[in-house]
XYZ file of C-alpha atoms in Angstrom:
785
model
C -44.091 9.408 -16.546
C -43.627 9.917 -20.296
C -43.138 6.188 -20.912
C -46.144 5.224 -22.969
C -46.308 3.993 -26.433
C -44.602 6.955 -27.957
C -42.413 5.616 -30.857
C -43.762 6.075 -34.323
C -42.142 3.608 -36.576
C -40.516 4.766 -39.795
C -39.333 1.562 -41.140
C -40.819 -0.516 -43.989
C -41.503 -4.178 -43.312
C -38.318 -5.448 -45.031
C -36.044 -2.895 -42.979
C -34.146 -4.706 -40.409
C -33.305 -3.486 -36.884
C -29.991 -1.940 -37.567
C -26.973 -1.951 -35.310
C -24.599 0.573 -34.165
C -21.116 1.292 -33.970
C -19.393 4.464 -32.949
C -16.357 5.070 -30.974
C -13.920 7.208 -32.890
C -13.348 7.308 -36.644
C -10.886 4.587 -37.635
C -7.751 5.925 -39.106
C -7.193 6.071 -42.774
C -4.013 4.578 -44.441
C -1.578 7.125 -45.602
C -3.197 9.143 -48.210
C -1.583 9.100 -51.605
C -2.374 12.680 -52.371
C -0.845 15.439 -50.402
C -3.204 18.213 -48.873
C -2.058 20.500 -51.610
C -2.894 18.327 -54.627
C -6.224 19.765 -55.047
C -8.153 16.687 -53.903
C -11.329 17.787 -51.972
C -12.722 14.483 -50.701
C -14.940 13.977 -47.704
C -11.841 13.869 -45.556
C -10.724 17.397 -46.191
C -14.380 18.453 -46.095
C -14.348 17.473 -42.471
C -11.204 19.407 -41.771
C -12.843 22.352 -43.509
C -15.880 22.225 -41.171
C -13.431 22.365 -38.230
C -12.046 25.643 -39.756
C -8.601 24.316 -39.924
C -7.783 23.560 -43.471
C -5.930 26.820 -44.150
C -3.972 26.630 -40.866
C -0.163 26.371 -41.412
C 0.466 24.108 -38.563
C -2.286 21.495 -39.562
C -1.207 21.753 -43.229
C 2.326 20.723 -42.079
C 0.791 17.765 -40.096
C -0.988 16.802 -43.216
C 2.060 16.518 -45.066
C 3.804 14.612 -42.285
C 6.963 14.676 -40.516
C 9.846 12.299 -39.792
C 10.182 12.249 -36.172
C 12.594 10.351 -33.873
C 10.614 7.991 -31.571
C 12.552 7.534 -28.141
C 11.914 4.541 -26.154
C 15.178 3.786 -24.270
C 18.885 4.856 -24.116
C 19.618 2.972 -27.456
C 16.237 2.893 -29.055
C 15.865 6.050 -31.194
C 14.034 5.289 -34.270
C 12.939 7.628 -37.062
C 9.330 7.194 -38.042
C 6.902 9.056 -40.315
C 3.809 10.742 -38.630
C 0.939 12.216 -40.689
C -2.333 13.711 -39.716
C -5.187 12.085 -41.641
C -7.731 14.113 -43.532
C -10.322 13.310 -41.133
C -8.526 15.649 -38.509
C -9.208 13.070 -35.842
C -6.330 10.705 -36.277
C -2.664 10.492 -36.881
C -1.189 7.754 -39.016
C 2.355 6.417 -38.167
C 4.761 4.190 -39.677
C 5.809 1.016 -37.985
C 8.850 -1.186 -38.638
C 6.590 -4.192 -39.525
C 3.175 -3.889 -41.026
C 0.321 -4.277 -38.607
C -3.466 -4.132 -39.321
C -4.550 -0.577 -40.312
C -6.022 0.254 -36.892
C -2.695 -0.401 -35.293
C -0.990 2.240 -37.366
C -3.108 5.219 -35.981
C -3.815 7.148 -32.613
C -6.932 9.419 -32.034
C -6.688 13.019 -31.233
C -9.433 12.651 -28.603
C -7.502 9.964 -26.802
C -4.629 12.505 -25.986
C -4.482 13.450 -22.366
C -1.690 16.123 -22.872
C 0.957 17.322 -25.171
C 4.094 18.517 -23.190
C 6.989 20.530 -24.758
C 10.628 19.840 -23.943
C 11.968 17.135 -21.494
C 8.797 16.966 -19.646
C 8.486 13.123 -19.367
C 10.381 10.553 -17.497
C 11.373 8.894 -20.950
C 12.896 12.285 -22.383
C 14.496 13.178 -19.015
C 16.379 9.836 -19.089
C 16.916 9.025 -22.624
C 16.524 12.450 -24.581
C 19.498 14.303 -23.412
C 21.092 14.208 -26.942
C 18.408 16.367 -28.290
C 17.618 20.060 -27.332
C 14.491 20.478 -25.370
C 13.056 22.694 -27.975
C 13.043 19.867 -30.458
C 11.335 17.448 -28.225
C 7.573 16.827 -27.251
C 5.820 14.071 -25.443
C 2.115 12.903 -26.277
C 0.495 11.402 -23.175
C -2.517 9.229 -23.807
C -5.507 8.529 -21.581
C -5.942 4.999 -20.284
C -3.014 2.683 -20.387
C -1.354 3.502 -23.565
C 2.240 4.508 -23.138
C 3.661 8.004 -23.694
C 4.948 8.770 -27.205
C 8.336 10.609 -26.691
C 9.411 12.402 -29.960
C 12.308 14.530 -31.112
C 11.692 16.664 -34.209
C 14.607 17.619 -36.847
C 13.864 21.385 -35.801
C 12.456 23.278 -32.957
C 10.011 24.869 -35.374
C 8.714 21.380 -36.632
C 8.264 20.453 -32.963
C 6.272 23.485 -32.428
C 4.194 22.894 -35.440
C 3.079 19.618 -33.836
C 2.531 21.070 -30.391
C 0.372 23.956 -31.800
C -1.383 21.766 -34.377
C -2.446 19.140 -31.885
C -3.650 21.793 -29.457
C -5.722 23.564 -32.069
C -7.249 20.099 -33.088
C -7.939 19.189 -29.463
C -9.597 22.513 -28.726
C -11.736 22.377 -31.734
C -12.615 18.777 -30.928
C -13.684 19.795 -27.423
C -15.746 22.607 -28.859
C -17.747 20.543 -31.229
C -21.291 19.712 -30.502
C -22.468 16.037 -30.496
C -24.298 16.667 -33.816
C -20.953 18.108 -35.267
C -19.031 15.027 -33.959
C -21.594 12.557 -35.593
C -21.302 14.403 -38.981
C -17.566 14.601 -38.662
C -17.454 10.854 -37.822
C -19.732 9.778 -40.722
C -17.707 11.634 -43.294
C -14.545 10.154 -42.132
C -16.081 6.720 -42.873
C -17.423 8.054 -46.235
C -13.861 8.928 -47.087
C -12.817 5.335 -46.287
C -15.617 3.781 -48.120
C -14.858 5.873 -51.489
C -12.457 3.176 -52.700
C -11.391 5.108 -55.876
C -11.355 8.517 -54.105
C -13.558 10.014 -56.816
C -15.989 11.660 -54.418
C -18.842 9.489 -55.902
C -20.392 6.501 -54.137
C -21.546 3.392 -56.001
C -23.967 0.886 -54.229
C -20.927 -1.305 -53.615
C -19.304 1.435 -51.821
C -22.359 2.368 -49.967
C -22.632 -1.329 -48.698
C -19.029 -1.134 -47.595
C -19.777 2.020 -45.753
C -22.734 0.477 -44.049
C -20.455 -2.421 -42.793
C -17.985 0.068 -41.560
C -20.576 1.747 -39.339
C -21.870 -1.504 -37.883
C -25.046 -1.793 -40.055
C -26.182 -5.088 -41.459
C -28.888 -3.812 -43.841
C -31.013 -5.941 -46.058
C -29.764 -5.563 -49.761
C -33.345 -4.743 -51.069
C -33.857 -2.053 -48.412
C -30.335 -0.573 -48.873
C -30.699 -0.376 -52.645
C -34.133 1.272 -52.372
C -32.686 3.891 -50.217
C -29.717 4.300 -52.589
C -32.256 4.735 -55.673
C -34.364 7.187 -53.768
C -31.272 9.463 -53.401
C -29.826 8.722 -56.993
C -31.682 11.669 -58.719
C -29.312 11.644 -61.623
C -30.094 8.013 -62.036
C -26.458 6.944 -62.928
C -25.859 4.419 -60.193
C -23.607 6.867 -58.353
C -24.446 9.275 -55.523
C -22.429 12.464 -55.369
C -22.564 15.785 -53.520
C -26.145 16.523 -52.406
C -27.305 12.952 -53.185
C -24.737 11.652 -50.625
C -25.950 14.103 -48.063
C -29.495 13.083 -48.635
C -28.528 9.405 -48.150
C -26.707 10.277 -44.978
C -29.703 12.158 -43.714
C -31.968 9.178 -44.212
C -29.282 6.868 -42.572
C -29.052 9.113 -39.501
C -32.698 9.694 -38.936
C -33.852 9.409 -35.366
C -37.558 8.515 -35.641
C -37.915 8.116 -31.796
C -36.830 11.802 -31.352
C -39.152 12.878 -34.116
C -42.090 11.261 -32.368
C -41.191 13.062 -29.067
C -40.838 16.414 -30.985
C -44.023 16.152 -32.902
C -46.074 15.195 -29.705
C -45.188 18.654 -28.193
C -44.905 20.653 -31.505
C -48.285 19.895 -32.958
C -49.268 20.492 -36.686
C -46.840 23.506 -37.325
C -43.842 21.244 -36.664
C -42.058 23.834 -34.671
C -41.627 24.282 -30.779
C -42.641 27.527 -29.378
C -41.037 28.609 -26.237
C -44.150 27.646 -24.008
C -44.274 24.257 -25.753
C -40.632 23.582 -24.945
C -41.251 24.656 -21.415
C -44.056 21.995 -21.143
C -41.569 19.285 -22.411
C -38.926 20.538 -19.901
C -41.505 20.230 -17.198
C -42.553 16.794 -18.169
C -38.685 16.073 -18.034
C -38.665 16.696 -14.414
C -36.964 20.111 -14.769
C -38.973 21.658 -11.927
C -36.962 24.904 -11.904
C -37.472 25.520 -15.692
C -39.096 28.801 -16.695
C -40.161 30.435 -19.883
C -36.941 32.373 -19.887
C -34.971 28.930 -19.707
C -36.785 27.620 -22.728
C -36.185 31.031 -24.666
C -32.457 30.637 -23.692
C -32.296 26.975 -24.865
C -33.776 28.121 -28.275
C -31.191 30.840 -28.697
C -28.359 28.211 -27.771
C -29.339 25.271 -29.950
C -31.575 26.471 -32.767
C -29.666 26.356 -35.994
C -32.262 28.269 -38.224
C -31.834 31.942 -37.735
C -35.340 32.858 -38.728
C -36.864 30.389 -36.284
C -34.369 31.648 -33.485
C -35.550 35.328 -34.158
C -39.289 34.034 -33.820
C -38.350 32.120 -30.532
C -39.203 28.809 -32.173
C -37.300 25.537 -32.071
C -37.304 23.171 -35.156
C -36.565 19.275 -35.050
C -32.841 20.078 -35.605
C -32.555 22.358 -32.775
C -34.459 19.959 -30.608
C -32.042 17.120 -31.577
C -28.994 19.466 -30.935
C -30.396 20.064 -27.419
C -31.063 16.480 -26.413
C -27.513 15.544 -27.752
C -25.767 18.424 -25.662
C -24.512 18.187 -22.002
C -27.787 19.899 -20.955
C -29.832 16.895 -22.523
C -27.502 14.297 -21.052
C -28.032 12.027 -18.096
C -25.584 13.537 -15.922
C -26.752 16.749 -14.168
C -24.713 19.490 -15.767
C -24.867 21.483 -12.660
C -22.984 18.691 -10.840
C -20.036 18.966 -13.177
C -18.537 21.955 -11.499
C -17.613 22.107 -7.727
C -21.234 22.542 -6.053
C -20.848 20.927 -2.728
C -19.885 22.506 0.600
C -15.885 22.165 0.740
C -15.492 23.706 4.200
C -16.117 20.546 6.306
C -13.434 18.294 7.900
C -11.536 16.095 5.694
C -13.301 13.065 7.357
C -16.508 14.184 5.923
C -15.574 13.358 2.276
C -14.843 10.430 0.069
C -11.353 11.144 -1.342
C -10.192 9.514 -4.659
C -7.223 7.176 -3.671
C -4.619 5.087 -5.508
C -2.774 1.917 -4.238
C 0.706 1.101 -5.597
C 0.553 4.424 -7.584
C 3.976 3.999 -9.012
C 3.055 0.831 -10.968
C 1.881 0.772 -14.548
C 1.268 -2.883 -14.640
C 1.209 -5.832 -12.141
C 2.844 -5.835 -8.685
C 5.112 -8.686 -9.559
C 7.163 -7.615 -12.409
C 5.613 -4.472 -13.900
C 7.508 -1.240 -14.539
C 7.505 1.638 -12.056
C 7.150 5.190 -13.316
C 6.694 8.722 -12.249
C 4.227 8.907 -15.186
C 1.775 6.843 -13.293
C 1.563 9.567 -10.764
C 1.027 12.119 -13.521
C -1.920 10.050 -14.993
C -3.432 9.283 -11.468
C -3.449 13.172 -10.778
C -5.053 13.722 -14.331
C -7.851 11.327 -13.158
C -8.408 13.469 -10.184
C -6.733 11.238 -7.549
C -5.962 13.123 -4.367
C -4.332 10.235 -2.280
C -1.186 8.520 -3.865
C 1.041 5.815 -2.380
C 4.854 5.890 -2.240
C 6.531 2.619 -1.104
C 9.886 3.796 -0.012
C 13.036 1.659 0.272
C 16.681 1.980 0.897
C 18.485 3.028 -2.326
C 22.107 3.360 -3.544
C 24.097 6.499 -3.116
C 22.018 7.583 -0.177
C 19.017 8.206 -2.278
C 15.640 6.463 -1.261
C 13.748 4.604 -4.049
C 10.205 3.545 -4.722
C 9.211 0.131 -5.987
C 7.053 -2.900 -4.860
C 9.636 -4.427 -2.377
C 11.122 -7.969 -2.981
C 9.639 -8.019 -6.427
C 10.993 -7.617 -9.966
C 9.373 -4.251 -10.460
C 11.594 -1.515 -11.680
C 12.751 1.250 -9.210
C 12.551 5.021 -9.435
C 13.835 7.727 -7.265
C 11.884 9.221 -4.463
C 12.891 12.673 -5.315
C 11.716 12.270 -8.870
C 8.364 11.229 -7.573
C 8.115 14.342 -5.482
C 9.126 16.524 -8.295
C 6.220 14.856 -10.244
C 3.820 15.740 -7.313
C 5.104 19.373 -7.415
C 4.558 19.716 -11.233
C 1.329 17.867 -11.659
C -0.653 17.465 -8.398
C -2.760 20.438 -8.913
C -3.244 20.638 -12.775
C -6.814 19.206 -12.620
C -7.781 19.795 -8.908
C -6.769 22.609 -6.546
C -7.778 20.514 -3.487
C -5.188 18.846 -1.022
C -3.033 15.859 -2.052
C -2.131 13.085 0.559
C 1.122 11.360 0.062
C 0.771 7.965 1.849
C 4.260 6.828 2.840
C 4.843 3.133 3.169
C 8.201 3.488 4.629
C 11.056 0.821 4.779
C 13.862 3.055 5.042
C 16.639 3.585 7.872
C 17.138 6.793 9.641
C 19.486 8.326 7.354
C 17.461 7.933 4.180
C 14.300 8.916 6.152
C 16.052 12.300 6.661
C 16.871 12.302 3.077
C 13.157 11.913 2.364
C 12.176 14.653 4.790
C 14.932 16.945 3.023
C 13.411 16.285 -0.498
C 9.926 16.801 0.695
C 10.635 20.096 2.190
C 13.109 21.424 -0.454
C 11.114 20.329 -3.571
C 7.601 21.047 -2.268
C 8.381 24.320 -0.434
C 5.275 26.074 0.701
C 3.056 23.440 -0.668
C 4.007 21.104 2.064
C 1.891 21.180 5.261
C 4.594 21.408 8.054
C 2.575 22.593 10.942
C -1.163 22.840 12.070
C -3.110 25.646 10.417
C -4.842 26.384 13.635
C -2.454 26.365 16.523
C -5.189 26.468 19.098
C -6.719 23.520 17.818
C -3.979 21.483 16.283
C -5.818 18.075 16.406
C -8.882 19.257 14.382
C -8.792 18.157 10.737
C -8.995 21.269 8.409
C -11.218 21.320 5.343
C -10.354 20.868 1.647
C -10.984 24.529 1.137
C -8.405 25.585 3.962
C -5.977 23.159 2.342
C -6.285 24.200 -1.302
C -2.934 23.731 -3.131
C -1.371 21.896 -0.072
C 0.403 18.478 0.252
C -0.180 16.485 3.330
C 2.073 13.643 4.493
C 0.535 10.377 5.878
C 3.204 8.574 7.929
C 4.287 7.396 11.350
C 4.700 9.974 14.103
C 7.283 9.492 17.001
C 5.718 8.398 20.308
C 6.498 10.334 23.447
C 9.385 8.005 24.406
C 11.503 5.776 22.066
C 14.417 3.468 21.992
C 17.573 4.863 20.477
C 18.963 1.410 19.227
C 19.086 2.491 15.571
C 17.047 -0.356 14.292
C 15.200 -0.130 10.822
C 11.649 1.137 10.686
C 9.043 -0.838 8.729
C 5.977 1.319 8.177
C 4.329 -1.129 5.882
C 0.723 -1.814 5.967
C -0.719 -5.030 7.488
C -0.335 -8.230 5.417
C -3.608 -10.324 5.185
C -1.812 -13.027 7.322
C -1.030 -10.392 9.966
C -4.764 -9.538 10.238
C -5.437 -13.039 11.601
C -2.812 -12.675 14.430
C -4.091 -13.358 17.997
C -4.301 -10.579 20.474
C -1.118 -12.070 22.303
C 0.923 -12.310 19.112
C -0.081 -8.818 18.136
C 0.943 -7.296 21.494
C 4.405 -9.050 21.176
C 4.758 -7.750 17.549
C 3.776 -4.278 18.753
C 6.497 -4.155 21.396
C 9.006 -4.953 18.557
C 7.525 -2.193 16.444
C 7.788 0.422 19.135
C 11.398 -0.393 19.366
C 11.777 0.550 15.664
C 13.047 4.065 14.987
C 11.429 6.989 13.183
C 13.342 10.015 11.915
C 12.328 13.019 13.876
C 12.604 15.005 10.497
C 9.953 12.783 8.744
C 7.745 12.320 11.862
C 7.415 16.151 11.959
C 5.808 16.217 8.574
C 2.895 13.777 9.602
C 0.867 16.792 10.830
C -2.714 15.765 10.101
C -2.262 12.268 8.840
C -0.596 10.159 11.440
C -0.515 6.626 10.330
C -1.943 3.747 12.511
C -3.333 0.344 12.389
C -6.974 -0.030 12.793
C -7.338 -3.554 14.459
C -10.410 -3.283 16.601
C -13.435 -0.899 16.949
C -14.211 0.295 20.403
C -17.982 0.064 20.853
C -17.871 2.596 23.765
C -17.299 6.257 23.126
C -13.808 7.534 23.540
C -11.897 10.722 22.973
C -11.663 11.476 19.170
C -8.294 11.171 17.434
C -9.077 13.008 14.143
C -5.454 13.048 13.007
C -5.067 9.222 13.234
C -5.356 7.646 9.943
C -6.247 3.925 10.237
C -5.104 1.512 7.492
C -6.655 -1.905 6.933
C -6.847 -4.458 4.107
C -10.092 -5.073 2.221
C -10.867 -8.285 4.155
C -10.639 -6.567 7.559
C -12.919 -3.706 6.238
C -15.503 -6.207 5.076
C -15.391 -7.922 8.430
C -15.839 -4.637 10.302
C -18.820 -3.744 8.048
C -20.523 -7.125 8.630
C -19.940 -7.464 12.347
C -19.876 -3.918 13.529
C -21.335 -1.793 10.804
C -22.638 1.139 12.945
C -19.412 1.379 15.038
C -17.438 1.421 11.832
C -19.618 4.164 10.439
C -19.305 6.207 13.415
C -15.497 5.725 13.649
C -15.411 7.167 10.148
C -17.334 10.352 11.038
C -14.371 11.707 12.783
C -11.311 9.940 11.373
C -9.845 9.007 8.076
C -9.684 5.355 7.136
C -7.622 4.013 4.268
C -8.579 0.708 2.708
C -6.130 -1.079 0.258
C -6.230 -4.382 -1.733
C -5.067 -7.634 -0.216
C -1.624 -8.696 -1.123
C -2.633 -11.818 -3.059
C -3.927 -9.796 -5.743
C -0.573 -10.433 -7.743
C -2.047 -9.039 -11.026
C -3.046 -5.708 -9.483
C -6.717 -6.689 -9.636
C -9.148 -4.421 -7.678
C -11.984 -4.980 -5.119
C -15.278 -3.450 -5.191
C -14.974 0.054 -3.607
C -18.773 0.424 -2.944
C -18.560 -1.949 0.044
C -16.080 0.257 1.674
C -17.897 3.720 0.746
C -21.119 2.074 2.390
C -19.300 2.345 5.802
C -18.003 5.815 5.188
C -14.366 4.999 4.392
C -12.760 7.903 2.801
C -9.332 6.751 1.296
C -10.506 3.595 -0.704
C -7.393 2.956 -2.558
C -7.598 1.102 -5.897
C -4.999 0.060 -8.649
C -5.599 2.934 -11.103
C -3.605 1.084 -13.758
C -6.149 -1.660 -13.959
C -9.241 -1.164 -15.891
C -12.559 -2.791 -15.051
C -15.971 -2.276 -13.319
C -14.283 -1.373 -10.006
C -12.346 1.604 -11.610
C -15.805 2.430 -13.499
C -17.285 2.814 -10.090
C -14.507 4.927 -8.764
C -14.603 7.227 -11.813
C -18.487 7.462 -11.416
C -18.185 8.144 -7.629
C -15.885 11.237 -8.430
C -17.352 12.134 -11.665
C -19.393 14.981 -9.950
C -18.214 18.072 -7.772
C -15.943 19.152 -10.667
C -13.943 15.883 -10.763
C -11.972 17.596 -7.958
C -11.311 14.229 -6.102
C -13.448 15.055 -3.141
C -17.173 14.177 -2.697
C -19.188 15.118 0.336
C -20.475 12.047 2.197
C -24.286 11.805 2.960
C -25.313 13.309 6.271
C -25.847 10.051 8.009
C -22.054 9.242 7.411
C -20.951 12.445 8.867
C -23.089 12.555 12.032
C -21.238 11.230 15.184
C -24.508 9.806 16.721
C -25.677 8.295 13.487
C -27.659 4.933 13.680
C -26.889 4.129 10.100
C -25.798 0.460 9.388
C -25.233 -0.508 5.837
C -26.217 -4.133 6.558
C -29.650 -3.019 7.969
C -30.688 -0.168 5.762
C -34.407 -0.259 6.290
C -37.343 -0.551 3.792
C -37.275 0.549 0.039
C -38.040 4.445 -0.303
C -37.027 5.107 -3.999
C -38.094 3.398 -7.232
C -35.812 3.800 -10.232
C -37.463 3.041 -13.646
C -35.196 2.888 -16.643
C -36.604 2.599 -20.120
C -33.946 1.517 -22.485
C -35.033 3.114 -25.886
C -32.287 2.927 -28.495
C -28.400 3.233 -29.100
C -26.572 5.163 -31.799
C -23.174 4.537 -33.471
C -21.883 1.872 -31.176
C -18.094 1.047 -31.763
C -17.159 -1.849 -34.042
C -15.251 -4.405 -31.878
C -13.443 -5.991 -34.682
C -12.273 -3.072 -36.950
C -10.267 -5.476 -39.262
C -13.207 -7.749 -40.004
C -15.867 -5.820 -42.075
C -18.499 -8.513 -41.637
C -18.161 -8.370 -37.884
C -21.178 -6.505 -36.397
C -22.193 -6.423 -32.891
C -25.385 -7.851 -31.340
C -25.881 -5.316 -28.577
C -27.624 -5.650 -25.162
C -27.824 -3.160 -22.390
C -27.414 -4.052 -18.726
C -28.300 -1.622 -15.939
C -26.363 -2.229 -12.532
C -27.155 -0.882 -9.288
C -24.227 -0.494 -6.827
C -24.957 0.444 -3.182
C -25.733 -1.170 0.034
C -25.946 -4.843 -0.236
C -29.681 -4.784 -0.249
C -29.872 -2.322 -3.180
C -27.236 -4.142 -5.355
C -28.944 -5.540 -8.561
C -28.713 -5.860 -12.406
C -31.122 -6.224 -15.091
C -30.564 -6.363 -18.929
C -32.485 -6.118 -22.185
C -32.730 -8.660 -24.960
C -29.924 -8.356 -27.513
C -30.479 -6.940 -31.097
C -29.145 -9.028 -33.918
C -26.538 -7.415 -36.238
C -27.152 -3.819 -35.332
C -24.689 -1.505 -33.807
C -25.657 1.646 -35.732
C -29.174 2.248 -34.379
C -30.571 -0.744 -32.341
C -33.873 -0.314 -30.759
C -35.054 -2.145 -27.557
C -37.901 -0.229 -25.837
C -37.498 -2.305 -22.727
C -38.263 -1.205 -19.020
C -36.002 -2.174 -16.164
C -37.125 -1.226 -12.642
C -35.293 -1.200 -9.219
C -36.377 -0.704 -5.489
C -33.814 1.370 -3.599
C -33.216 1.637 0.185
C -30.225 4.015 0.325
C -30.433 6.126 -2.841
C -27.761 8.490 -1.642
C -24.962 5.866 -1.969
C -26.220 4.268 -5.245
C -24.058 4.222 -8.318
C -25.855 3.445 -11.647
C -23.769 1.698 -14.248
C -25.018 1.504 -17.855
C -23.246 -1.361 -19.825
C -23.465 -2.187 -23.504
C -22.194 -5.600 -24.346
C -21.862 -7.545 -27.534
C -23.909 -10.885 -27.040
C -22.384 -14.097 -27.629
C -24.257 -17.421 -27.108
C -21.115 -19.541 -26.755
C -18.657 -17.500 -24.852
C -18.790 -14.458 -22.333
C -20.169 -11.250 -23.853
C -17.743 -8.661 -25.201
C -17.611 -5.290 -23.499
C -18.711 -2.336 -25.824
C -18.943 0.672 -23.582
C -20.189 2.027 -20.211
C -21.231 4.912 -18.259
C -21.455 5.265 -14.508
C -22.808 7.978 -12.273
C -24.360 8.794 -8.875
C -28.153 8.354 -8.729
C -28.364 11.628 -7.221
C -26.807 13.160 -10.310
C -29.016 11.266 -12.716
C -31.505 13.396 -14.511
C -35.019 12.287 -15.193
C -36.889 12.308 -18.535
C -35.571 11.440 -21.945
C -31.724 11.362 -21.698
C -28.594 10.469 -23.762
C -25.925 8.459 -22.140
C -22.407 9.322 -23.651
C -20.467 5.956 -23.572
C -16.899 5.448 -22.396
C -14.375 2.735 -23.501
C -12.778 0.137 -20.875
C -10.050 2.775 -20.228
C -12.561 5.643 -19.692
C -11.983 7.337 -22.975
C -14.716 8.868 -24.770
C -16.661 6.657 -27.600
C -18.122 9.786 -29.128
C -20.509 9.876 -30.830
C -21.755 6.431 -29.217
C -24.852 7.057 -26.980
C -27.549 5.298 -25.365
C -31.019 6.972 -25.460
C -33.045 6.144 -22.374
C -36.047 7.527 -20.153
C -35.481 7.777 -16.337
C -37.955 8.047 -13.758
C -37.098 8.403 -10.115
C -40.043 8.255 -7.605
C -39.515 8.754 -3.815
C -42.051 7.216 -1.390
């Protein structure tokens, strides 16, 4: 391990432990000077570094546009939208003044920009405007779409093209460039008189903005060390010198100098030694040489195959230096095994954007779920007017959407992120006529995407693989029994209520007889080819003929009961058949349960409310972060073997030790952007989520008033029994002695995808958006016994 006393302190005695804040740069208020006014402040400098200052579309966005914001049939309001000089945020006018941070949105929070009437809102309410004048900005997380109509088609295109260029440039920026861009955007805000010079008062304002509570004497000494003109103002190179001192990473310098020696550069062989100490067992001299060519900034050093400190920091801040194994960010697993051998990203009540009591239903919820890699979505189908089935949460105040509109959203968006199959889980409450309409819409809208017959006619009961089903849509629903009653009664294909789970065997038999009498449309039944819905009430401990095409559905409480009372039987059942678990109906606010408990038993379709952020969705995102985020993750071998002896309740002795040294953090987000004096007191908690015997969490002490570059240098250690199932969640919180800590950021990933050595962890917000350039710097050691 490299975890000794490695850090060489560069602080003077009066220098405090400084705190970090990062997230995205806060938006500027509307700039009084137009981009063509000749002002060349730090904001335009940032855009210049992006190579976009001369771009006509970006220039038009900097000048601003009056666009119609469309929210309903009657709510069409003209608002001014203007790109800020940081190139990362857009300011917009509001009817009533709000806090400055409420008047902006960030480019990095945009999920997609759609042209024309390509949103539910514009299809319903934008008919008065030509599609060429319309655009939709869809955001990550829970923020609503922004539906806009421009005065002309050309102006709409300028925003579509301009946002595309800004997003592409942002995606291409290195972490070092993001940090530089970020600090200069704050510099522009702190320069109160916009004269491109910084007084000490303005420097103090800058420090508070970036989450630093620095001792006045120490801050002034730094200021004077850079004030070479001795005029109590920093400008040009003096500002850059101050920022270099502020952004110093002494812990990285110490690691670099340990390997570089007295000449202060790394040769390829010295870099290889570092890589090998990092646990990069496959590293070669050629790998080290390639890293130098990729990350070294000095051309002379690059020509001599040497790496300077700047190049070393660029590497450690890159995806290759991150905690997540970069090789696992693409599809790397075997995708040719039966569907039952994979964890499959699954959504519950997918149509909802809020609670299941009175929240709105929307096709946009399906689009967002697909954008997050979801591969199994739910459709609650009810009788609608005019012969058209509708989707909503029955017997509640949730709004209604048309079944056919949802199927069109599936056709248009199901395979934009992942090519692997999508499962439509139908909860069917319709009569025969509207069931037939559902079947018609599925066939006519999806066409060849829809699986209507077995791929292998010789073995129709064998589950195909994700690879075989690329680009295809499966229907999960009831299938007709061999004989049925023709009494025309309504079918209810709903999932078990929690109360129903407590039925006696006799009551269940009586209820089952009533269910058998209910009708299923032959047209709809024919579409349940590989996913025939069934209720999983008991587990048979004795071997029985497999039924791979039967998909059992059960509530979270029943799934927990199976795991506790018949763990191995449940695991064996899930080696051959798909099981869908859903939240209990009492979760009125659409809260989630812990999905890890269900994955431990091999359940594939662990359905969560994607619209509800929290640690449960963080775990789901972490589970499916790997394998190209395609929504399918191969289960460990002991969850795929029919004769497995694995029981999550009895996992055996510890066999892996995880040691995490929490070293430092950088540029943590400011939680109260409107209160300059508010600075976080960060602590780090490392959580282990796995089988019950592995679940644990440990945390560091908090660092007072330092969100910019807090230092902990504390070691947390965990003993693990089933490492293949473990998810590691890194959480940063703002300590509060009188109330619960506030969430700052987190990152979750599988232990098997966690790289060893010195690593940066790139933090995410509660909604899963990037908080770049916010990072944790840690050392990871994984030892197997």
